[in-house]
C-alpha atoms as one frame of an Amber mdcrd trajectory, in Angstrom:
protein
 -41.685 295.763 120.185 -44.082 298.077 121.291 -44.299 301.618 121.129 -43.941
 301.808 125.066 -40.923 300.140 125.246 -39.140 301.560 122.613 -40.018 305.094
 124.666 -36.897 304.560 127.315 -34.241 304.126 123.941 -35.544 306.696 122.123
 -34.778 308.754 125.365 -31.142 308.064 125.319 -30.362 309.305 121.878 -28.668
 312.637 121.448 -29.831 314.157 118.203 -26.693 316.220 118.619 -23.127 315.081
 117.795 -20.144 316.735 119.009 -17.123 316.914 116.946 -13.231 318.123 116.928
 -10.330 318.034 114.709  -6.764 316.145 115.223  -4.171 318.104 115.829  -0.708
 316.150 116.540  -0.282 312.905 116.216   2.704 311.578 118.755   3.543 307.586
 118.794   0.056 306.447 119.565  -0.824 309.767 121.215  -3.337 312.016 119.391
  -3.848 315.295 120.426  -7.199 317.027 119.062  -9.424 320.319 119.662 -12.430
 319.255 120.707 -14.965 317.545 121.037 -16.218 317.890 124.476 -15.918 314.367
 125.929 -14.823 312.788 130.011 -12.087 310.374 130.400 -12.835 306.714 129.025
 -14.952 307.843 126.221 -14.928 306.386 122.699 -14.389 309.275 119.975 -14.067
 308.071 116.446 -11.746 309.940 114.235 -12.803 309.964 110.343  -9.907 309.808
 108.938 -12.003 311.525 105.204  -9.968 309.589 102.470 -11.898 309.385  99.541
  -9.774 306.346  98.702 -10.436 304.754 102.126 -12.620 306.000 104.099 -11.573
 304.456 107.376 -13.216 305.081 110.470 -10.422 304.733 113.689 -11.323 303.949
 117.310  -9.738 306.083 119.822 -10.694 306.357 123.738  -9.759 309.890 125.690
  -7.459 308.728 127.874  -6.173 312.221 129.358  -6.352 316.108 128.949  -3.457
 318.721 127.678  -5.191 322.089 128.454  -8.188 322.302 126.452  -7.061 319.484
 124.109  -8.100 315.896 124.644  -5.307 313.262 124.345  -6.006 310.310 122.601
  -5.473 306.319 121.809  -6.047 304.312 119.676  -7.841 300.550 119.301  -6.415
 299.782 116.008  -3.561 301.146 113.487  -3.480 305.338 112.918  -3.057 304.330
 109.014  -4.779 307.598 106.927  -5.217 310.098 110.441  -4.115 313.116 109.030
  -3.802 316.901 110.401  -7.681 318.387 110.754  -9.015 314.447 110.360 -12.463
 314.912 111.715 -12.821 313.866 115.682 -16.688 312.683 116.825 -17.303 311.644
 120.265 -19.994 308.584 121.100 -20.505 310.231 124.574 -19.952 307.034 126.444
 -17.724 304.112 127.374 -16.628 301.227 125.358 -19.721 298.619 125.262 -19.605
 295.008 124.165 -22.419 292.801 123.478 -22.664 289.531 125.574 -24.538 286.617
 125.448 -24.753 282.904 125.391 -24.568 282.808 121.490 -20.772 283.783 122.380
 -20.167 280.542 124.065 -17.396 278.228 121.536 -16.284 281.811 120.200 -13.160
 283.366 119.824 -13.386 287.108 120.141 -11.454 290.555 120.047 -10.963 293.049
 122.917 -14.374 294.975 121.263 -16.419 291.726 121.372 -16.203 290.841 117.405
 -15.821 287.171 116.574 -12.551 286.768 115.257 -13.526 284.572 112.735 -14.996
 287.601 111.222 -18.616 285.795 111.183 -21.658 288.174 112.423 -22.412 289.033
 115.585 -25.768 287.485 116.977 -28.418 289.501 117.489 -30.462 289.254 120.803
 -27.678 290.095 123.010 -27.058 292.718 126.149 -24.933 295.611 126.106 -22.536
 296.025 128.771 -19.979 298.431 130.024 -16.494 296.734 130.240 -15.746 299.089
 133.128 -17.864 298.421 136.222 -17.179 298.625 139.758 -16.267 295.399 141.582
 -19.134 294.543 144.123 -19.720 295.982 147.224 -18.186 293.508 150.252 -20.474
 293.276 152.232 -22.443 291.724 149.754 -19.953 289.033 148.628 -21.031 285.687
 150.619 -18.293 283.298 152.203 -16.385 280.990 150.022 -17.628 277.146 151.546
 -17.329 274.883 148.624 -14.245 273.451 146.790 -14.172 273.786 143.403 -12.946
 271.043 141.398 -10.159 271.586 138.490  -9.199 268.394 137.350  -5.193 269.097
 138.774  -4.306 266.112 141.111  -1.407 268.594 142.850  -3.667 271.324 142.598
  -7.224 270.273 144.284  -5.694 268.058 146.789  -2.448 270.089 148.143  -4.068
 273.890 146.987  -7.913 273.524 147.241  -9.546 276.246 145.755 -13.176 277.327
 146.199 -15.612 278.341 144.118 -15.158 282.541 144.167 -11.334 282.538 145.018
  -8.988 284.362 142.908  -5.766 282.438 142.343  -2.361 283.512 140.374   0.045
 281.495 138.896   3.358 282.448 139.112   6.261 281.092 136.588   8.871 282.371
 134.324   8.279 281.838 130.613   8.501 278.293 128.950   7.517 276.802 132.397
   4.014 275.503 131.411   1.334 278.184 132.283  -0.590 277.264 129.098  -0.291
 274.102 129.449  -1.818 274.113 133.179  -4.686 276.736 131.675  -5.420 274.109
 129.263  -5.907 271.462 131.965  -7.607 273.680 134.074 -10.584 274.814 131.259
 -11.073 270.895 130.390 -11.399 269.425 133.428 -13.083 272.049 135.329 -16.627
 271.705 136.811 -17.100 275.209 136.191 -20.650 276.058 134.458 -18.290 277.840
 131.919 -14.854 279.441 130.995 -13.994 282.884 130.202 -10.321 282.683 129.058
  -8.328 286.260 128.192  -4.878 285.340 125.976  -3.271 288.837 126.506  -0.369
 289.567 124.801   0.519 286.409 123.396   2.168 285.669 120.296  -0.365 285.706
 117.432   0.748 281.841 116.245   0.384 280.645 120.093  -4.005 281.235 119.932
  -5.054 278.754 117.535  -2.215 276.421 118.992  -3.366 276.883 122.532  -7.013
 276.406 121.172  -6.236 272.751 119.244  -3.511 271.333 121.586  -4.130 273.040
 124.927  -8.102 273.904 125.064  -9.267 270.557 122.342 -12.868 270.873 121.115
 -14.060 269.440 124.171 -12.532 272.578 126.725 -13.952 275.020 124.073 -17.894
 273.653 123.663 -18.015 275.479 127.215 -15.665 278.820 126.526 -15.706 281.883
 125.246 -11.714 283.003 124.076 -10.444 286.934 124.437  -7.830 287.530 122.468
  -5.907 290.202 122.046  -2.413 289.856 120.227   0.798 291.431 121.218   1.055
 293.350 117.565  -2.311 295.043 118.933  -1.936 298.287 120.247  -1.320 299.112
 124.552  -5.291 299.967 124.785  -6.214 296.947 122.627  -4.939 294.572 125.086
  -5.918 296.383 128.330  -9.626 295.874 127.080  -9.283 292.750 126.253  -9.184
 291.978 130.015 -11.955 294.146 130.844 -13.711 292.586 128.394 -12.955 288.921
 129.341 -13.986 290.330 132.801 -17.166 291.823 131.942 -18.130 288.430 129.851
 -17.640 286.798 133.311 -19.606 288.875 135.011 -22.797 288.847 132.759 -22.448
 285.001 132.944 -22.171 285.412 136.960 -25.112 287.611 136.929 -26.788 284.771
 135.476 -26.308 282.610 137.949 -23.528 280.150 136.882 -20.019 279.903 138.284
 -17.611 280.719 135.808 -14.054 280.197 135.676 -12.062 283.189 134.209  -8.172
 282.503 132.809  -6.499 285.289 132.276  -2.913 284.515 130.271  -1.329 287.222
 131.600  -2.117 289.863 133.740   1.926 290.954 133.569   1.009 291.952 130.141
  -2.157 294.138 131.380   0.593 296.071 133.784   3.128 296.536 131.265   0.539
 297.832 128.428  -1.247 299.980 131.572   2.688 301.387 131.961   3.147 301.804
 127.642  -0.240 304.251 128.351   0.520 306.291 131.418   3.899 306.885 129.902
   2.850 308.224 126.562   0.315 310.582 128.814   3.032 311.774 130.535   2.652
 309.934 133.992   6.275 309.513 135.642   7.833 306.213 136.081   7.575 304.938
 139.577   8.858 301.141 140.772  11.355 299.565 137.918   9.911 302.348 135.244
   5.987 301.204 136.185   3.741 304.130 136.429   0.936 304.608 139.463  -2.025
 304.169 137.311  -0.290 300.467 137.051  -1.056 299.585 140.525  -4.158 301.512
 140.538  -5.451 299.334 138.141  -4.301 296.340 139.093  -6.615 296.117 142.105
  -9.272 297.617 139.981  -9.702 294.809 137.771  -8.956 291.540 140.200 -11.524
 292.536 142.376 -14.557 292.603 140.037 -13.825 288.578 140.445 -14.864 286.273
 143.019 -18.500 285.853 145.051 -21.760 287.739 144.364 -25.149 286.798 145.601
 -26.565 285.581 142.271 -23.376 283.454 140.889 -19.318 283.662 141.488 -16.022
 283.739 139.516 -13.445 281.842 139.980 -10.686 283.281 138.612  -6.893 281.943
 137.517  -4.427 284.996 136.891  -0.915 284.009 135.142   1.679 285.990 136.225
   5.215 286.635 134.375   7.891 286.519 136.342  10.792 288.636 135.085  13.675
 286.647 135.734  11.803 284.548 137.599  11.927 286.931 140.638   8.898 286.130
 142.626   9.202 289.584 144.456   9.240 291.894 141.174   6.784 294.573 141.795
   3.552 293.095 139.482   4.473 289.887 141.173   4.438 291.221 144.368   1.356
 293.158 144.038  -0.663 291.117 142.294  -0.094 288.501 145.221  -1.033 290.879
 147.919  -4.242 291.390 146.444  -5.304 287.492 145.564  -6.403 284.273 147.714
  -3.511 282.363 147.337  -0.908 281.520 144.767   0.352 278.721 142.424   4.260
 278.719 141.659   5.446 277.102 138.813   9.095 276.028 139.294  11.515 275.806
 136.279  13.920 273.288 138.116  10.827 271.222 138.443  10.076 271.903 134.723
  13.432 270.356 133.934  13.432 267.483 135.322  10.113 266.882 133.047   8.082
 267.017 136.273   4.631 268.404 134.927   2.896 270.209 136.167   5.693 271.652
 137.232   3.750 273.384 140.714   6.441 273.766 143.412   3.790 273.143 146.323
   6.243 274.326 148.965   6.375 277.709 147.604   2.372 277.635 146.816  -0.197
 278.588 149.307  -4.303 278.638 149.319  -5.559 280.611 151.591  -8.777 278.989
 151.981  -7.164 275.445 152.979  -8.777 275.787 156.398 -11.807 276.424 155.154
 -12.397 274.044 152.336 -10.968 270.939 153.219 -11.847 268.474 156.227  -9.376
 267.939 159.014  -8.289 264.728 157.472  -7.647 266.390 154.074  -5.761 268.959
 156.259  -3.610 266.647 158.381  -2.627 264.643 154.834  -1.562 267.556 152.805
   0.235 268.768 155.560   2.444 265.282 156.249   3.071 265.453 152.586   4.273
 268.899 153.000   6.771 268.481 155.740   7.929 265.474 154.211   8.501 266.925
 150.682  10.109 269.666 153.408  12.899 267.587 155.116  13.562 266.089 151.683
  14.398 269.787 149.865  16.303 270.568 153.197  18.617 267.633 152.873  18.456
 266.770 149.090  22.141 268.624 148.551  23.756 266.162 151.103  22.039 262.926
 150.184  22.841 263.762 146.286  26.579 263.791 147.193  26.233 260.958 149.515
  27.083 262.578 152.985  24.353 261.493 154.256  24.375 258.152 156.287  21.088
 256.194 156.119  19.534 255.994 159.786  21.638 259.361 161.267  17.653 260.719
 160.733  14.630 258.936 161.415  12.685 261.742 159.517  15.216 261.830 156.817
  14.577 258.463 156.273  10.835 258.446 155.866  11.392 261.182 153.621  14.009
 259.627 151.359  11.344 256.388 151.524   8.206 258.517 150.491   9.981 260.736
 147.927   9.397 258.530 144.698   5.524 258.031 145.374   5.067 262.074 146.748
   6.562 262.690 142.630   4.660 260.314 141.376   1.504 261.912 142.782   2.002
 265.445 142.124   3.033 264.776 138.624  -0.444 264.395 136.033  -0.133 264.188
 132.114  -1.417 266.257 130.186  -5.050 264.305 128.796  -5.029 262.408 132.361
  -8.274 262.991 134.571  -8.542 262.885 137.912 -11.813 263.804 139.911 -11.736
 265.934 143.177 -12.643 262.643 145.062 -10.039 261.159 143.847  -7.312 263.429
 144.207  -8.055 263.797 147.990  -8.679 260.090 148.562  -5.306 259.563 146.941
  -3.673 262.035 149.348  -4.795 260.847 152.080  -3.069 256.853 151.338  -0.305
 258.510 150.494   0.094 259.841 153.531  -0.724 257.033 155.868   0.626 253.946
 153.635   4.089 256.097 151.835   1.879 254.439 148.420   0.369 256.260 145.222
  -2.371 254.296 143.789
């Protein structure tokens, strides 16, 4: 590299560093004096064991007077009273590049497998802005994801930000896992938040297979991991997508969950001292919230598509991360534990599900199929309690009827194992048979 180029990084480094001292150490709050530092910067407390000199990574996360608050990426193991404090003077950075792609990787970018990381690649800020709207362009093209139920009945284009709503157990993973594979997505950013440390290589062997992960790049961030640990780790995913996006590809970004974001956004604002707002969640929860869906979707160089999991408590669609989260996306998948069951997989309750780019993407044939299917699968839910008990008297309903009739094949269609393909083409063709001939084939 020449000397003219290395001019503008020579520029950016401050010959002075900045340091303070811990002071109280309160769950995963740290109080220290000093160093001078803005919220969202790294500081890196030395922790000065001659035994183990350990080096813990801390972000300021709020102010108490003139002492900064704050929390940690990893375990406070050795922090002691008067442990040194040194700021970096910036944001959390992660370096991003195609060498990722077939990785597994932390919140802080490091493969996971503990191999190096490749040189050549770009520093980014986790943190950005989403993009300005004006400059997002229209969503116009479908985007296939391998789901029969999913890109026939619930089209969704390439840019639109979907959630998928379902209690636990119900097959989110499972419907991830289909998603990534089949997918004609240039590539997949998936974010496991939260999840049970055993449940990562298992979702990577049985859900992703070697074939969904030659064109991925895996977040993970555990649920042992501390509140900020797993907060980044959707930033990060986020920021991955957006480098690729910037690149020019579409990129399909799985987040599993963003429930977990909220509740580790609440475990932080709580131990700041924020005050509990809807069922014990605090503001900077649904500040957030829209801060980090709308980085996803459109830009004029590439788009994300994006698939946010959402964890129903209860399964009460309207809890308040449910209910937000939905009011900010494009449309919404439920998954239906009834449905579930009955071994009906996946188990997508299309009644309850809505794109909001239906009219948009599909043609008016596609339209006028889905929505026969719809009001048939409609009359059929409406009546189902009388026809199980047998009050109901074949030919008392002409539409009745043809719903009772079409019921078998409408199941049959919307049901997909979970190795089965089925192209875009295919689904819709399918759909549209079903719909004028009451046959699946």
């Amino acid at each position: 590299m020449k000397a003219q180029e290395l001019l503008p990084h020579i520029k950016k480094i401050n010959p002075l560093k900045r340091y303070g001292k811990v002071i109280k150490v309160v769950g995963l709050m740290i109080e220290s004096f000093g160093p001078e530092s803005s919220i969202g910067d790294v500081c890196l407390i030395h922790t000065g064991n001659s035994e183990n000199n350990r080096t813990v990574l801390t972000e300021v996360v709020g102010f108490k007077g003139k002492h900064l608050i704050l929390m940690p990426y990893t375990n406070l193991l050795d922090v002691s009273p008067g442990s040194l404090v040194e700021t970096t003077g910036k944001p959390l950075e992660i370096n991003v590049g195609p060498e990722l792609i077939g990785k597994v990787v932390d919140s802080l970018g490091h493969p996971m497998d503990e191999s190096a990381i490749p040189r050549g690649m770009a520093g980014v800020q986790i943190d950005c802005d989403p993009p300005n709207p004006l400059t997002r362009p229209p969503i116009a093209e479908q985007l296939e994801v391998g789901v029969r139920a999913i890109d026939s009945m619930l089209p969704v284009g390439n840019g639109q930000r979907m959630g998928i709503f379902a209690g636990s157990g119900v097959g989110k993973s499972t419907l991830l896992g289909m998603i990534a594979r089949n997918t004609r997505a240039d590539i997949n950013v998936i974010a496991l938040i939260g999840e049970r440390g055993r449940e990562v290589k298992e979702f990577l062997e049985n859900d992703l297979g070697p074939d969904g992960l030659k064109k991925s790049i895996i977040v993970a961030s555990t649920s042992d991991q501390p509140a900020l640990m797993r907060i980044k780790g959707a930033f990060t995913a986020t920021a991955i997508a957006e480098y690729f996006r910037d690149l020019g590809c579409n990129v399909n970004l799985l987040m599993d969950s963003v429930t977990r974001v909220a509740m580790s956004q609440r475990e932080v604002g709580l131990a700041v001292g924020e005050p509990p707002a809807t069922r014990g969640y605090t503001p900077s929860v649904f500040a957030l919230l829209p801060r980090l869906l709308e980085r996803t979707g459109t830009s004029p160089l590439g788009s994300i598509t994006a698939f946010y999991t959402v964890l129903v408590d209860g399964d009460d669609m309207n809890e308040p991360i449910a209910d937000t989260v939905r009011g900010i996306l494009d449309g919404h998948i439920v998954l239906d534990r009834s449905l579930a069951n009955k071994g009906h997989y996946p188990a997508i309750n299309v009644l309850k599900s809505v794109s909001r780019l239906m009219n948009q993407l599909a043609a008016p044939e596609h339209q006028a199929a889905a929505n026969t299917i719809r009001n048939l699968l409609s009359t059929y839910v409406n009546a189902e309690d009388l026809i199980n008990i047998g009050a109901y008297k074949k030919g008392a309903s002409k539409e009745i009827d043809e719903a009772i009739d079409y019921q078998p094949e409408i199941i049959k269609f919307l049901q997909q194992g979970t190795n089965e393909q089925a192209t875009k083409e295919e689904s819709i063709q399918s759909l549209i048979n079903l719909a004028e001939t009451g046959e699946f084939r």
